[in-house]
Amino acid sequence: MMEKDRKNKPLRNLVHPPPRPTIPAGGAPVKIPHDSDVLSGRGGGVNGHPGNKRYRSLVASVKAEYLSPRTRKIQKSHIAANIVCMIRQQSEPPGRFLKMDTSTGMWHEIGDKSAFRKTGQALRENSSEYRTCWKNMLAEAEAGVTANEVKATMKSGV
């Protein structure tokens, strides 16, 4: 028997719900970020920060899966949340997502909600290159099937 949701509609795919933000924005100001922190902003100082380098490496490692035409929206939410969790939990000290307050020069936590959004955006950067690649791969696969069908037809003598 198929499971039903609260409105008595059948559940098609039993997928975990989207991740919920747990770390709020704000908190105590940070004077000097750790190497495991991810800094929001632009420029060489932010891009060259060790935490940002690790973050970009994690993003790059799952970008193809994220941009795959077979990946559903809910799965994309989980991919982004997993990267945020890896930064926050698999670092010593634990990584934070920080943004500078230019009026004070201090860094502040942006929270999980903004970190998820930031990560989703990072995963979508240069997506047209990936989509072109996926489109070409699918076209080649389709052409390969067509060529194989032609060969099979020729061999059978039809």
Backbone as a printed PyTorch tensor [residue, N CA C, xyz], in Angstrom:
tensor([[[  0.8400,  -1.1840,   0.0000],
         [  0.0000,   0.0000,   0.0000],
         [  0.8820,   1.2430,   0.0000]],

        [[  0.5280,   2.2350,  -0.8260],
         [  1.3180,   3.4480,  -0.9490],
         [  1.0410,   4.3770,   0.2330]],

        [[  2.1190,   5.0040,   0.7720],
         [  1.9450,   5.9460,   1.8690],
         [  1.2910,   7.2200,   1.3680]],

        [[  0.6310,   7.9270,   2.2950],
         [ -0.0920,   9.1510,   1.9440],
         [  0.4470,  10.3080,   2.7830]],

        [[  0.3240,  11.5350,   2.2340],
         [  0.7200,  12.7120,   2.9940],
         [ -0.4580,  13.1940,   3.8420]],

        [[ -0.3110,  14.3810,   4.4830],
         [ -1.3490,  14.8960,   5.3650],
         [ -2.6640,  15.1580,   4.6450]],

        [[ -2.6020,  15.4830,   3.3820],
         [ -3.8190,  15.7720,   2.6170],
         [ -4.3300,  14.5260,   1.9070]],

        [[ -3.8390,  13.3650,   2.3360],
         [ -4.2480,  12.0660,   1.8110],
         [ -3.8770,  11.8800,   0.3280]],

        [[ -2.8240,  12.5720,  -0.1100],
         [ -2.3140,  12.3810,  -1.4670],
         [ -1.1740,  11.3700,  -1.4000]],

        [[ -1.0420,  10.5080,  -2.4230],
         [  0.0350,   9.5180,  -2.3940],
         [  1.4120,  10.1920,  -2.4480]],

        [[  2.3330,   9.6520,  -1.6660],
         [  3.7130,  10.1220,  -1.6980],
         [  4.4460,   9.3780,  -2.8070]],

        [[  5.0050,  10.1040,  -3.7390],
         [  5.6790,   9.4570,  -4.8670],
         [  7.0960,   9.0520,  -4.4960]],

        [[  7.8550,   9.9960,  -4.0020],
         [  9.2380,   9.7130,  -3.6230],
         [  9.3970,  10.0360,  -2.1500]],

        [[  9.8300,   9.0740,  -1.3960],
         [ 10.0610,   9.3230,   0.0170],
         [ 11.4380,   9.9680,   0.1620]],

        [[ 11.4500,  11.2870,   0.1530],
         [ 12.6810,  12.0580,   0.2370],
         [ 12.6230,  12.8520,   1.5250]],

        [[ 13.7580,  12.9940,   2.1570],
         [ 13.8100,  13.7860,   3.3760],
         [ 13.4020,  15.2200,   3.0680]],

        [[ 12.7670,  15.8940,   4.0140],
         [ 12.3770,  17.2880,   3.7830],
         [ 13.6260,  18.1610,   3.6350]],

        [[ 13.4420,  19.3570,   3.0990],
         [ 14.6020,  20.2250,   2.9290],
         [ 15.2300,  20.5390,   4.2840]],

        [[ 16.5410,  20.7580,   4.2950],
         [ 17.2170,  21.0560,   5.5530],
         [ 16.7170,  22.3730,   6.1450]],

        [[ 16.6280,  22.4090,   7.4410],
         [ 16.1720,  23.6230,   8.1190],
         [ 17.3790,  24.3540,   8.7080]],

        [[ 17.3960,  25.6670,   8.5510],
         [ 18.4920,  26.4290,   9.1450],
         [ 18.4630,  26.3260,  10.6690]],

        [[ 19.6090,  26.1200,  11.2740],
         [ 19.6630,  26.0400,  12.7370],
         [ 20.5200,  27.1500,  13.3350]],

        [[ 21.5210,  27.6070,  12.6210],
         [ 22.3850,  28.6640,  13.1440],
         [ 21.8590,  30.0060,  12.6470]],

        [[ 21.5130,  30.9050,  13.5790],
         [ 20.9660,  32.1970,  13.1730],
         [ 22.0750,  33.1730,  12.7760]],

        [[ 21.6760,  34.2180,  12.0860],
         [ 22.6060,  35.2950,  11.7620],
         [ 22.8920,  36.0840,  13.0320]],

        [[ 24.0400,  36.7480,  13.0440],
         [ 24.3880,  37.6020,  14.1880],
         [ 25.4190,  36.9430,  15.0670]],

        [[ 25.1830,  36.9660,  16.3470],
         [ 26.1230,  36.4050,  17.2960],
         [ 27.2100,  37.4090,  17.6460]],

        [[ 28.1670,  36.9450,  18.3910],
         [ 29.2650,  37.8170,  18.8370],
         [ 30.1220,  38.2310,  17.6480]],

        [[ 30.5580,  39.4870,  17.6100],
         [ 31.4240,  39.9230,  16.5140],
         [ 32.7620,  39.1910,  16.5410]],

        [[ 33.3320,  39.0040,  15.3630],
         [ 34.6030,  38.3000,  15.2240],
         [ 35.6240,  39.2990,  14.6970]],

        [[ 36.7260,  39.4330,  15.4190],
         [ 37.7610,  40.3840,  14.9970],
         [ 38.6600,  39.7770,  13.9280]],

        [[ 39.1070,  38.5360,  14.1740],
         [ 39.9990,  37.8660,  13.2290],
         [ 39.4110,  36.4950,  12.8870]],

        [[ 39.0020,  36.2880,  11.6210],
         [ 38.4330,  34.9880,  11.2240],
         [ 39.4790,  33.8640,  11.2940]],

        [[ 39.0010,  32.6560,  11.5790],
         [ 39.8550,  31.4670,  11.5600],
         [ 40.0880,  31.0240,  10.1200]],

        [[ 41.0820,  30.1850,   9.9120],
         [ 41.3520,  29.6420,   8.5780],
         [ 40.2230,  28.7470,   8.0800]],

        [[ 39.3850,  28.2360,   8.9940],
         [ 38.2780,  27.3610,   8.5850],
         [ 37.0030,  28.1380,   8.2600]],

        [[ 36.9940,  29.4520,   8.4790],
         [ 35.8160,  30.2730,   8.1990],
         [ 35.6950,  30.5790,   6.7100]],

        [[ 34.4520,  30.7520,   6.2540],
         [ 34.1710,  31.1650,   4.8790],
         [ 33.7380,  32.6260,   4.9500]],

        [[ 34.4350,  33.4680,   4.2070],
         [ 34.1670,  34.9030,   4.2510],
         [ 33.3340,  35.3260,   3.0480]],

        [[ 32.3010,  36.1190,   3.3030],
         [ 31.4810,  36.6670,   2.2260],
         [ 32.0850,  37.9950,   1.7990]],

        [[ 32.0380,  38.2490,   0.5140],
         [ 32.5630,  39.5090,   0.0030],
         [ 33.2550,  39.2790,  -1.3230]],

        [[ 33.9490,  40.3160,  -1.7680],
         [ 34.6410,  40.2600,  -3.0540],
         [ 36.1030,  40.5830,  -2.8660]],

        [[ 36.8930,  40.1660,  -3.8430],
         [ 38.2970,  40.5620,  -3.8560],
         [ 39.2480,  39.4710,  -3.4420]],

        [[ 40.5200,  39.7780,  -3.6190],
         [ 41.5820,  38.8110,  -3.3650],
         [ 41.6910,  38.3830,  -1.9220]],

        [[ 41.4270,  39.2860,  -0.9800],
         [ 41.5220,  38.9230,   0.4320],
         [ 40.5440,  37.8350,   0.8080]],

        [[ 39.3470,  37.9440,   0.2900],
         [ 38.3170,  36.9410,   0.5690],
         [ 38.5930,  35.6750,  -0.2440]],

        [[ 38.8930,  35.8270,  -1.5200],
         [ 39.1430,  34.6620,  -2.3790],
         [ 40.3530,  33.8610,  -1.9390]],

        [[ 41.3700,  34.5280,  -1.4180],
         [ 42.5980,  33.8400,  -1.0090],
         [ 42.5410,  33.2520,   0.3850]],

        [[ 41.4690,  33.5090,   1.1150],
         [ 41.3520,  32.9940,   2.4770],
         [ 41.2690,  31.4600,   2.4470]],

        [[ 42.0020,  30.7700,   3.3360],
         [ 42.0150,  29.2900,   3.3180],
         [ 40.6270,  28.6550,   3.4190]],

        [[ 39.7480,  29.2070,   4.2240],
         [ 38.3940,  28.6540,   4.3420],
         [ 37.6140,  28.7680,   3.0410]],

        [[ 37.8150,  29.8720,   2.3260],
         [ 37.1330,  30.0590,   1.0440],
         [ 37.6900,  29.1100,  -0.0120]],

        [[ 38.9900,  28.8570,   0.0410],
         [ 39.5880,  27.9010,  -0.9050],
         [ 39.0050,  26.5130,  -0.6820]],

        [[ 38.8990,  26.0960,   0.5630],
         [ 38.3150,  24.7840,   0.8760],
         [ 36.8480,  24.7400,   0.4430]],

        [[ 36.1330,  25.8110,   0.7090],
         [ 34.7160,  25.9210,   0.3240],
         [ 34.5610,  25.7620,  -1.1880]],

        [[ 35.3710,  26.4810,  -1.9660],
         [ 35.2890,  26.3800,  -3.4310],
         [ 35.6390,  24.9780,  -3.9030]],

        [[ 36.5650,  24.3270,  -3.2290],
         [ 36.9310,  22.9580,  -3.5770],
         [ 35.7490,  22.0040,  -3.3260]],

        [[ 35.0700,  22.1740,  -2.1980],
         [ 33.8940,  21.3480,  -1.9050],
         [ 32.7880,  21.5930,  -2.9270]],

        [[ 32.5780,  22.8570,  -3.2900],
         [ 31.5630,  23.2000,  -4.2850],
         [ 31.9050,  22.5420,  -5.6180]],

        [[ 33.1490,  22.6560,  -6.0330],
         [ 33.5630,  22.0900,  -7.3240],
         [ 33.4000,  20.5720,  -7.3490]],

        [[ 33.5840,  19.9230,  -6.1870],
         [ 33.5230,  18.4600,  -6.1460],
         [ 32.1100,  17.9120,  -6.3650]],

        [[ 31.0720,  18.7240,  -6.1520],
         [ 29.6950,  18.2380,  -6.3190],
         [ 28.9080,  19.0210,  -7.3770]],

        [[ 29.5760,  19.9420,  -8.0470],
         [ 28.8740,  20.8140,  -9.0000],
         [ 28.2310,  20.0340, -10.1470]],

        [[ 28.9110,  19.0540, -10.6910],
         [ 28.3500,  18.2840, -11.8060],
         [ 27.0700,  17.5660, -11.3730]],

        [[ 27.0860,  16.9840, -10.1850],
         [ 25.8870,  16.3150,  -9.6690],
         [ 24.7600,  17.3290,  -9.4640]],

        [[ 25.0820,  18.4810,  -8.8910],
         [ 24.0880,  19.5210,  -8.6230],
         [ 23.4280,  20.0040,  -9.9100]],

        [[ 24.2290,  20.1750, -10.9660],
         [ 23.7210,  20.7150, -12.2260],
         [ 23.1830,  19.6550, -13.1880]],

        [[ 23.2560,  18.4060, -12.7770],
         [ 22.7430,  17.3360, -13.6210],
         [ 21.2470,  17.5240, -13.8610]],

        [[ 20.7870,  17.2730, -15.0920],
         [ 19.3460,  17.3800, -15.3530],
         [ 18.5270,  16.3830, -14.5400]],

        [[ 19.1500,  15.3660, -14.0180],
         [ 18.4440,  14.3470, -13.2380],
         [ 18.3040,  14.7170, -11.7580]],

        [[ 19.0000,  15.7640, -11.3210],
         [ 18.9570,  16.1550,  -9.9110],
         [ 17.7390,  17.0310,  -9.6530]],

        [[ 16.9070,  16.6060,  -8.7280],
         [ 15.6780,  17.3270,  -8.3690],
         [ 15.9870,  18.4840,  -7.4250]],

        [[ 15.0450,  19.4040,  -7.3290],
         [ 15.2190,  20.6020,  -6.5100],
         [ 15.5240,  20.2530,  -5.0490]],

        [[ 14.8080,  19.2940,  -4.4930],
         [ 15.0170,  18.9120,  -3.0990],
         [ 16.4230,  18.3420,  -2.9010]],

        [[ 16.9020,  17.5900,  -3.8930],
         [ 18.2560,  17.0500,  -3.8040],
         [ 19.2870,  18.1740,  -3.8360]],

        [[ 19.0150,  19.2090,  -4.6230],
         [ 19.9230,  20.3540,  -4.6930],
         [ 20.0010,  21.0560,  -3.3430]],

        [[ 18.8630,  21.1580,  -2.6530],
         [ 18.8530,  21.7530,  -1.3130],
         [ 19.7390,  20.9540,  -0.3680]],

        [[ 19.6550,  19.6350,  -0.4720],
         [ 20.4700,  18.7730,   0.3920],
         [ 21.9620,  18.8920,   0.0620]],

        [[ 22.2890,  18.9940,  -1.2090],
         [ 23.6920,  19.1360,  -1.6100],
         [ 24.2730,  20.4150,  -1.0160]],

        [[ 23.5470,  21.5270,  -1.1500],
         [ 24.0180,  22.8000,  -0.6010],
         [ 24.1500,  22.7180,   0.9240]],

        [[ 23.1540,  22.1360,   1.5750],
         [ 23.1830,  22.0190,   3.0360],
         [ 24.3400,  21.1340,   3.5000]],

        [[ 24.6460,  20.0780,   2.7490],
         [ 25.7630,  19.2000,   3.1230],
         [ 27.0850,  19.9410,   3.0930]],

        [[ 27.2590,  20.8230,   2.1070],
         [ 28.4940,  21.6100,   2.0470],
         [ 28.5880,  22.5200,   3.2710]],

        [[ 27.4780,  23.1880,   3.6200],
         [ 27.4660,  24.0600,   4.7960],
         [ 27.8080,  23.2400,   6.0450]],

        [[ 27.2110,  22.0560,   6.1740],
         [ 27.4890,  21.1930,   7.3330],
         [ 28.9510,  20.7610,   7.3740]],

        [[ 29.5210,  20.4500,   6.2160],
         [ 30.9290,  20.0420,   6.1820],
         [ 31.8280,  21.1770,   6.6650]],

        [[ 31.5330,  22.3920,   6.2550],
         [ 32.3260,  23.5390,   6.7100],
         [ 32.1580,  23.7190,   8.2150]],

        [[ 30.9460,  23.6220,   8.6830],
         [ 30.6690,  23.8790,  10.0990],
         [ 31.1350,  22.7480,  11.0200]],

        [[ 31.0960,  21.5070,  10.5620],
         [ 31.3470,  20.3890,  11.4640],
         [ 32.6650,  19.6750,  11.2330]],

        [[ 33.2160,  19.7380,  10.0450],
         [ 34.4160,  18.9650,   9.7670],
         [ 35.6560,  19.8480,   9.7010]],

        [[ 35.6880,  20.8350,  10.5310],
         [ 36.8340,  21.7270,  10.6030],
         [ 37.2060,  21.8950,  12.0720]],

        [[ 38.4500,  22.2250,  12.3180],
         [ 38.8950,  22.5010,  13.6760],
         [ 39.6810,  23.7950,  13.6660]],

        [[ 39.2060,  24.8650,  14.2270],
         [ 37.9110,  24.9960,  14.8850],
         [ 36.7800,  24.9540,  13.8550]],

        [[ 35.5310,  24.7240,  14.3020],
         [ 34.4140,  24.6720,  13.3580],
         [ 34.3330,  25.9400,  12.5070]],

        [[ 34.0480,  25.7490,  11.2220],
         [ 33.9660,  26.8820,  10.3110],
         [ 32.6740,  27.6670,  10.4920]],

        [[ 32.7760,  28.9450,  10.1910],
         [ 31.6100,  29.8320,  10.2340],
         [ 31.4960,  30.5240,   8.8860]],

        [[ 30.3180,  31.0540,   8.6060],
         [ 30.1020,  31.8570,   7.4060],
         [ 29.9850,  33.2980,   7.8730]],

        [[ 30.9650,  34.1240,   7.5130],
         [ 31.0690,  35.4710,   8.0650],
         [ 30.9790,  36.5470,   6.9920]],

        [[ 30.4600,  37.6920,   7.3990],
         [ 30.4080,  38.8670,   6.5340],
         [ 30.8820,  40.0600,   7.3560]],

        [[ 31.6680,  40.9330,   6.7050],
         [ 32.2170,  42.0700,   7.4270],
         [ 31.2180,  43.2220,   7.5140]],

        [[ 31.1470,  43.8000,   8.6940],
         [ 30.4070,  45.0410,   8.8960],
         [ 31.4110,  46.1590,   8.6570]],

        [[ 31.2950,  46.8470,   7.5360],
         [ 32.2950,  47.8540,   7.1540],
         [ 32.3450,  49.0340,   8.1210]],

        [[ 31.2640,  49.2850,   8.8590],
         [ 31.2700,  50.4070,   9.8000],
         [ 32.1120,  50.1170,  11.0410]],

        [[ 32.2260,  48.8250,  11.4130],
         [ 33.0020,  48.4680,  12.6080],
         [ 34.2820,  47.7150,  12.2770]],

        [[ 34.3550,  47.1390,  11.0640],
         [ 35.4980,  46.3170,  10.6940],
         [ 35.4590,  44.9310,  11.3150]],

        [[ 34.3410,  44.5900,  11.9360],
         [ 34.1890,  43.2810,  12.5820],
         [ 33.3910,  42.3580,  11.6610]],

        [[ 33.6200,  41.0520,  11.8350],
         [ 32.9250,  40.0360,  11.0620],
         [ 31.7580,  39.5100,  11.8730]],

        [[ 30.6620,  39.1460,  11.1760],
         [ 29.4730,  38.6060,  11.8320],
         [ 28.9800,  37.3790,  11.0790]],

        [[ 28.4560,  36.4160,  11.8270],
         [ 27.8780,  35.1900,  11.2680],
         [ 26.6670,  35.5530,  10.4100]],

        [[ 26.5870,  34.9630,   9.1930],
         [ 25.4430,  35.2400,   8.3180],
         [ 24.3010,  34.2500,   8.5480]],

        [[ 24.5460,  33.1570,   9.2700],
         [ 23.5050,  32.1790,   9.5790],
         [ 23.3460,  31.1400,   8.4780]],

        [[ 22.6750,  30.0570,   8.8380],
         [ 22.4940,  28.9450,   7.8980],
         [ 21.6680,  29.3280,   6.6810]],

        [[ 20.6130,  30.1150,   6.8830],
         [ 19.7380,  30.4580,   5.7580],
         [ 20.5420,  31.1470,   4.6570]],

        [[ 21.3410,  32.1380,   5.0230],
         [ 22.1770,  32.8360,   4.0320],
         [ 23.3000,  31.9450,   3.5180]],

        [[ 23.8310,  31.0770,   4.3800],
         [ 24.8960,  30.1610,   3.9560],
         [ 24.3710,  29.1760,   2.9140]],

        [[ 23.1320,  28.6800,   3.1060],
         [ 22.5220,  27.7910,   2.1100],
         [ 22.3610,  28.5190,   0.7810]],

        [[ 21.8610,  29.7780,   0.8640],
         [ 21.6750,  30.5710,  -0.3610],
         [ 23.0060,  30.8270,  -1.0550]],

        [[ 24.0130,  31.2040,  -0.2850],
         [ 25.3510,  31.4750,  -0.8350],
         [ 25.8970,  30.2330,  -1.5280]],

        [[ 25.7000,  29.0810,  -0.9210],
         [ 26.2170,  27.8340,  -1.4740],
         [ 25.4670,  27.4470,  -2.7380]],

        [[ 24.1590,  27.6250,  -2.7460],
         [ 23.3750,  27.3620,  -3.9590],
         [ 23.8390,  28.2400,  -5.1090]],

        [[ 24.1150,  29.5040,  -4.8080],
         [ 24.6060,  30.4210,  -5.8400],
         [ 25.9710,  29.9760,  -6.3490]],

        [[ 26.8430,  29.5740,  -5.4400],
         [ 28.1830,  29.1080,  -5.8400],
         [ 28.0740,  27.8650,  -6.7210]],

        [[ 27.1260,  27.0020,  -6.4100],
         [ 26.9310,  25.7920,  -7.2120],
         [ 26.3800,  26.1040,  -8.6020]],

        [[ 25.6750,  27.2210,  -8.7360],
         [ 25.1230,  27.6010, -10.0400],
         [ 26.0770,  28.4340, -10.8860]],

        [[ 27.1710,  28.9270, -10.3140],
         [ 28.1300,  29.7220, -11.0930],
         [ 28.6690,  28.9040, -12.2600]],

        [[ 28.7860,  29.5590, -13.4090],
         [ 29.2710,  28.9210, -14.6390],
         [ 28.4290,  27.7110, -15.0380]],

        [[ 27.1510,  27.7360, -14.6850],
         [ 26.2880,  26.5880, -14.9640],
         [ 26.0620,  26.3910, -16.4610]],

        [[ 26.1830,  27.4560, -17.2480],
         [ 25.9560,  27.3010, -18.6900],
         [ 26.9900,  26.3620, -19.3050]],

        [[ 28.2200,  26.3830, -18.7920],
         [ 29.2560,  25.4650, -19.2820],
         [ 28.8590,  24.0160, -19.0040]],

        [[ 28.3520,  23.7670, -17.8040],
         [ 27.9430,  22.4120, -17.4400],
         [ 26.7290,  21.9820, -18.2560]],

        [[ 25.7790,  22.8980, -18.4260],
         [ 24.5720,  22.5490, -19.1900],
         [ 24.9140,  22.2280, -20.6340]],

        [[ 25.8410,  22.9980, -21.2250],
         [ 26.2800,  22.7150, -22.5950],
         [ 26.9170,  21.3340, -22.6550]],

        [[ 27.7390,  21.0260, -21.6580],
         [ 28.3930,  19.7110, -21.6020],
         [ 27.3480,  18.6010, -21.4780]],

        [[ 26.3600,  18.7820, -20.5760],
         [ 25.3040,  17.7760, -20.4140],
         [ 24.5230,  17.6120, -21.7100]],

        [[ 24.2180,  18.7340, -22.3600],
         [ 23.4540,  18.6900, -23.6050],
         [ 24.2220,  17.9100, -24.6640]],

        [[ 25.5220,  18.1620, -24.7850],
         [ 26.3560,  17.4530, -25.7620],
         [ 26.4410,  15.9610, -25.4410]],

        [[ 26.5870,  15.6410, -24.1550],
         [ 26.6740,  14.2260, -23.7600],
         [ 25.3720,  13.4970, -24.0930]],

        [[ 24.2430,  14.1440, -23.8030],
         [ 22.9540,  13.5150, -24.0950],
         [ 22.7470,  13.3610, -25.5980]],

        [[ 23.1730,  14.3610, -26.3690],
         [ 23.0490,  14.2810, -27.8290],
         [ 23.9140,  13.1560, -28.3770]],

        [[ 25.1400,  13.0260, -27.8370],
         [ 26.0300,  11.9480, -28.2750],
         [ 25.4450,  10.5870, -27.9190]],

        [[ 24.8850,  10.4870, -26.7250],
         [ 24.2840,   9.2190, -26.3130],
         [ 23.1070,   8.8660, -27.2120]],

        [[ 22.3000,   9.8700, -27.5200],
         [ 21.1600,   9.6440, -28.4100],
         [ 21.6270,   9.2570, -29.8100]],

        [[ 22.6540,   9.9270, -30.3030],
         [ 23.2040,   9.6090, -31.6210],
         [ 23.8170,   8.2060, -31.6230]],

        [[ 24.4320,   7.8060, -30.5070],
         [ 25.0140,   6.4660, -30.3960],
         [ 23.9520,   5.3920, -30.4760]],

        [[ 22.8290,   5.6170, -29.8290],
         [ 21.7180,   4.6630, -29.8810],
         [ 21.1960,   4.5860, -31.3060]],

        [[ 21.0530,   5.7210, -31.9500],
         [ 20.5580,   5.7450, -33.3180],
         [ 21.5100,   5.0010, -34.2470]],

        [[ 22.8170,   5.2220, -34.0920],
         [ 23.8060,   4.5310, -34.9210],
         [ 23.7470,   3.0250, -34.6730]],

        [[ 23.5980,   2.6290, -33.4210],
         [ 23.5120,   1.2010, -33.0960],
         [ 22.2500,   0.5790, -33.6970]],

        [[ 21.1540,   1.3340, -33.6690],
         [ 19.9200,   0.8230, -34.2640],
         [ 20.0920,   0.6330, -35.7740]],

        [[ 20.7710,   1.5530, -36.4210],
         [ 21.0260,   1.4590, -37.8570],
         [ 21.8930,   0.2260, -38.1360]],

        [[ 22.9430,   0.0320, -37.3440],
         [ 23.8250,  -1.1340, -37.5340],
         [ 23.0430,  -2.4320, -37.3500]],

        [[ 22.2080,  -2.4730, -36.3140],
         [ 21.4240,  -3.6780, -36.0560],
         [ 20.4650,  -3.9530, -37.2060]],

        [[ 19.8610,  -2.9070, -37.7300],
         [ 18.9350,  -3.0560, -38.8600],
         [ 19.6900,  -3.5530, -40.0820]],

        [[ 20.9040,  -3.0160, -40.3050],
         [ 21.6980,  -3.4200, -41.4670],
         [ 22.1130,  -4.8860, -41.3460]],

        [[ 22.4720,  -5.3190, -40.1370],
         [ 22.9040,  -6.7070, -39.9250],
         [ 21.7540,  -7.6820, -40.1290]],

        [[ 20.5460,  -7.2660, -39.7460],
         [ 19.4040,  -8.1610, -39.8550],
         [ 18.8980,  -8.2660, -41.2880]],

        [[ 19.3600,  -7.3430, -42.1390],
         [ 18.9870,  -7.4010, -43.5340],
         [ 17.6200,  -6.8500, -43.8410]],

        [[ 17.0750,  -6.0780, -42.9490],
         [ 15.7340,  -5.5120, -43.1600],
         [ 15.8080,  -4.3550, -44.1130]]])
